[in-house]
Amino acid sequence: MVLRMGRHRLLPRSRSCSLLLVAIAIIGCGCAGTQHLGASRLMPALGIPQKHGQVPILNAKFVRSYPHDPHAFTQGLEYYCGYLYESTGLAGQSTLRKVALQTGQVIQQISLPSQYFGEGLTIFHERIYQLTWLSKKGFVYDLRTFRQIGEFPYDTQGWGLTHDDNSLIMSDGTNKIRYLDPVSFAVTRTIEVYAEGQAIVNLNELEYVKGEILANIWHSPRIARINARSGQLVAWIDLASMVSKEQHSDEAVLNGIAYDPSGDRLFVTGKNWSRLFETKVEAAPR
Ligand SMILES: [Ca+2]
């Protein structure tokens, strides 16, 4: 608990578009609900690599970078139809924002009430879902207007959030990942993440990509590739080279994963980082 409570304390954290979305859905280049369809150049070796006695560590290669607001204490990140959506934390400073990828410019934003600490975020069926850290309450927003249209309770801390075709998928800082019904918010399934018999804790920001869950490990330069059905750790993704460029304080850790299904692009950033990186992960050994 001491560790958890110290987690963030060192830093103060149209219609025309609807028609476009329909067109995109028809031609299959993917907004919500299609992100795990189609072939992948990003992670060509899905499945569980077998390498006796050790989990593969995959290099994440630099492709390009984009500006990122260094004042954003990033807690949730998702790419949707050409834009990034970001949840930022810290009491009194938490926001929900829509960001232009190329420029990093915030083009739409709301602030959370000061008692809430923003955490994970995901977009499901034209709604934005946002967690809060210790308040055991999540918020639901209209995607276009950011108007709050609902809220939901949960019994754990709120850390990361993503989704598959049917469920919201949530982390709480332990090695557990919970699947939530997106209507009732009931927990429908829980997986636990282990590697070689050891629990992998501090699972933080999440991204579901083609049957796997990618998870930041808090205060680590690594992302875990997790089998979304079994919880088995498939591989580690090493982002040390990018972390070393951008982590300028203890709490400015890697924390933000977003996937563009139409371009098969993976983006990563961190808390108070000035850059957001597009990266390409090397194939896992077979
Ligand atoms: Ca994400």
PDB file of C-alpha atoms in Angstrom, residues 221 239-248 273:
ATOM      1  CA  PRO A 221      11.168   0.390 -19.506  1.00  0.00           C
ATOM      2  CA  LEU A 239      11.841   0.386 -24.797  1.00  0.00           C
ATOM      3  CA  ALA A 240      14.922   1.373 -22.829  1.00  0.00           C
ATOM      4  CA  SER A 241      16.345   3.509 -25.628  1.00  0.00           C
ATOM      5  CA  MET A 242      13.258   5.738 -25.725  1.00  0.00           C
ATOM      6  CA  VAL A 243      12.850   5.800 -21.961  1.00  0.00           C
ATOM      7  CA  SER A 244      16.439   6.958 -21.565  1.00  0.00           C
ATOM      8  CA  LYS A 245      15.731   9.943 -23.833  1.00  0.00           C
ATOM      9  CA  GLU A 246      12.515  11.061 -22.150  1.00  0.00           C
ATOM     10  CA  GLN A 247      12.441  10.028 -18.502  1.00  0.00           C
ATOM     11  CA  HIS A 248      13.818  13.090 -16.778  1.00  0.00           C
ATOM     12  CA  TRP A 273       7.430  13.155 -22.033  1.00  0.00           C
TER      13      TRP A 273
END
